[in-house]
């Protein structure tokens, strides 16, 4: 019985450590805003072509843990995506979240009306694979928007 108790305690410690590690890997709102601002500055200084190539680089400076830059034009065409290269070049204007929210349409609306802001929705987490509440900060630069999302 003593060995069983030790195994249970050890198992709980491993679970607690892994849960804390996953929580620690989650990007914060401040980090998301900072990455967007850095991305906007990169577009302005290097041009869209060079910026998008860097945003698409999974080992680049615009991918950190569960944070990554994504870029859409005002028609919903994905121009860059640090987490899923298969989305680049696709029109995602009609993509919906688990609650039926047109996510990219909301990104565009926020960028056009306010120039920047947060959009809330539910989306599968690339790391945990669970559908989780997510919030993406977007900012308009030239004729595109740059966004970075955080899981809550």
Short mmCIF file of C-alpha atoms in Angstrom, two decimals:
data_model
loop_
_atom_site.label_atom_id
_atom_site.label_comp_id
_atom_site.label_asym_id
_atom_site.label_seq_id
_atom_site.Cartn_x
_atom_site.Cartn_y
_atom_site.Cartn_z
CA UNK A 1 0.00 0.00 0.00
CA UNK A 2 2.89 2.35 0.74
CA UNK A 3 4.25 1.90 -2.83
CA UNK A 4 0.79 2.58 -4.28
CA UNK A 5 0.53 5.80 -2.26
CA UNK A 6 3.99 6.88 -3.45
CA UNK A 7 3.00 6.22 -7.09
CA UNK A 8 -0.20 8.22 -6.70
CA UNK A 9 1.62 11.16 -5.11
CA UNK A 10 4.33 11.02 -7.79
CA UNK A 11 1.68 10.90 -10.51
CA UNK A 12 -0.13 13.91 -9.04
CA UNK A 13 3.15 15.83 -8.83
CA UNK A 14 3.87 15.09 -12.51
CA UNK A 15 0.36 16.22 -13.48
CA UNK A 16 0.69 19.40 -11.42
CA UNK A 17 4.09 20.15 -12.94
CA UNK A 18 2.86 19.56 -16.49
CA UNK A 19 -0.22 21.71 -15.91
CA UNK A 20 1.93 24.52 -14.52
CA UNK A 21 4.30 24.20 -17.47
CA UNK A 22 1.41 24.44 -19.94
CA UNK A 23 0.04 27.49 -18.14
CA UNK A 24 3.48 29.08 -18.11
CA UNK A 25 3.78 28.52 -21.88
CA UNK A 26 0.62 30.51 -22.56
CA UNK A 27 1.30 33.92 -23.99
CA UNK A 28 -0.07 36.98 -22.23
CA UNK A 29 -2.11 39.88 -23.58
CA UNK A 30 0.87 42.20 -23.15
CA UNK A 31 3.11 39.81 -25.09
CA UNK A 32 0.53 39.55 -27.89
CA UNK A 33 0.21 43.34 -28.19
CA UNK A 34 4.00 43.72 -28.16
CA UNK A 35 4.40 41.09 -30.89
CA UNK A 36 1.75 42.78 -33.07
CA UNK A 37 3.43 46.17 -32.63
CA UNK A 38 6.79 44.62 -33.48
CA UNK A 39 5.19 42.99 -36.55
CA UNK A 40 3.63 46.28 -37.68
CA UNK A 41 6.99 48.02 -37.33
CA UNK A 42 8.62 45.18 -39.28
CA UNK A 43 6.12 45.61 -42.15
CA UNK A 44 6.79 49.35 -42.21
CA UNK A 45 10.58 48.98 -42.16
CA UNK A 46 11.13 45.86 -44.31
CA UNK A 47 8.07 45.80 -46.55
CA UNK A 48 5.30 43.25 -46.70
CA UNK A 49 7.14 40.59 -48.71
CA UNK A 50 10.08 40.33 -46.29
CA UNK A 51 7.82 40.70 -43.25
CA UNK A 52 5.43 37.95 -44.35
CA UNK A 53 8.34 35.59 -45.02
CA UNK A 54 9.62 36.19 -41.48
CA UNK A 55 6.13 35.84 -39.95
CA UNK A 56 5.78 32.46 -41.74
CA UNK A 57 9.08 31.18 -40.34
CA UNK A 58 8.22 28.79 -37.46
CA UNK A 59 11.74 29.24 -36.07
CA UNK A 60 11.71 33.01 -36.53
CA UNK A 61 11.31 35.89 -34.14
CA UNK A 62 7.52 36.09 -34.59
CA UNK A 63 6.72 32.65 -33.15
CA UNK A 64 7.09 32.18 -29.39
CA UNK A 65 5.38 29.32 -27.53
CA UNK A 66 1.69 29.53 -28.43
CA UNK A 67 2.07 33.07 -29.81
CA UNK A 68 2.48 33.63 -33.54
CA UNK A 69 1.73 36.36 -36.06
CA UNK A 70 -1.00 36.01 -38.64
CA UNK A 71 -1.83 38.50 -41.39
CA UNK A 72 -5.02 39.02 -43.41
CA UNK A 73 -5.89 41.48 -46.13
CA UNK A 74 -9.22 43.32 -45.98
CA UNK A 75 -10.90 40.68 -48.17
CA UNK A 76 -10.04 37.85 -45.76
CA UNK A 77 -7.06 36.40 -47.63
CA UNK A 78 -4.43 34.96 -45.32
CA UNK A 79 -1.04 36.46 -46.15
CA UNK A 80 1.01 35.00 -43.29
CA UNK A 81 0.50 32.47 -40.52
CA UNK A 82 3.24 31.46 -38.11
CA UNK A 83 1.46 28.31 -36.91
CA UNK A 84 -0.16 26.86 -40.03
CA UNK A 85 1.48 27.38 -43.42
CA UNK A 86 -1.43 25.54 -45.12
CA UNK A 87 -3.63 28.60 -44.52
CA UNK A 88 -1.37 31.01 -46.42
CA UNK A 89 -3.01 32.22 -49.62
CA UNK A 90 -6.48 30.99 -48.66
CA UNK A 91 -9.52 33.19 -48.29
CA UNK A 92 -10.88 32.59 -44.79
CA UNK A 93 -13.55 35.31 -44.70
CA UNK A 94 -16.26 32.77 -43.84
CA UNK A 95 -14.39 30.79 -41.17
CA UNK A 96 -16.42 30.41 -37.97
CA UNK A 97 -15.53 29.54 -34.40
CA UNK A 98 -17.31 26.95 -32.23
CA UNK A 99 -20.11 29.47 -31.53
CA UNK A 100 -20.62 30.53 -35.15
CA UNK A 101 -18.67 33.81 -34.93
CA UNK A 102 -17.10 34.81 -38.26
CA UNK A 103 -13.62 35.31 -36.86
CA UNK A 104 -11.80 36.87 -39.82
CA UNK A 105 -14.76 39.15 -40.51
CA UNK A 106 -14.48 40.36 -36.90
CA UNK A 107 -10.72 40.91 -37.32
CA UNK A 108 -11.38 43.03 -40.42
CA UNK A 109 -14.24 44.96 -38.81
CA UNK A 110 -12.08 45.79 -35.79
CA UNK A 111 -9.13 46.84 -37.97
CA UNK A 112 -11.30 49.00 -40.24
CA UNK A 113 -13.37 50.70 -37.54
CA UNK A 114 -10.83 51.16 -34.74
CA UNK A 115 -7.47 50.54 -36.39
CA UNK A 116 -6.70 48.06 -33.63
CA UNK A 117 -8.37 46.03 -30.91
CA UNK A 118 -9.27 42.63 -29.46
CA UNK A 119 -11.57 39.97 -30.92
CA UNK A 120 -12.88 37.16 -28.66
CA UNK A 121 -13.85 33.69 -29.91
CA UNK A 122 -13.33 29.97 -29.25
CA UNK A 123 -10.67 28.06 -31.14
CA UNK A 124 -8.73 24.75 -30.93
CA UNK A 125 -5.47 25.23 -29.09
CA UNK A 126 -2.53 23.96 -31.21
CA UNK A 127 -0.82 22.65 -28.08
CA UNK A 128 -3.67 21.14 -26.02
CA UNK A 129 -5.98 20.36 -29.01
CA UNK A 130 -8.97 21.46 -26.88
CA UNK A 131 -11.38 24.19 -27.99
CA UNK A 132 -10.60 27.12 -25.69
CA UNK A 133 -11.56 30.78 -25.32
CA UNK A 134 -9.16 32.85 -27.40
CA UNK A 135 -8.66 36.55 -27.88
CA UNK A 136 -6.70 38.02 -30.80
CA UNK A 137 -5.24 41.50 -30.89
CA UNK A 138 -5.26 42.97 -34.40
CA UNK A 139 -3.78 46.15 -35.79
CA UNK A 140 -4.15 47.59 -39.29
CA UNK A 141 -1.02 48.51 -41.23
CA UNK A 142 -1.33 49.67 -44.83
CA UNK A 143 -3.95 47.39 -46.45
CA UNK A 144 -3.54 44.40 -44.10
CA UNK A 145 -4.04 43.54 -40.46
CA UNK A 146 -1.48 41.91 -38.20
CA UNK A 147 -2.79 39.75 -35.37
CA UNK A 148 -1.58 37.63 -32.46
CA UNK A 149 -3.93 35.57 -30.31
CA UNK A 150 -3.82 34.33 -26.73
CA UNK A 151 -5.64 31.44 -25.11
CA UNK A 152 -7.38 32.37 -21.89
#
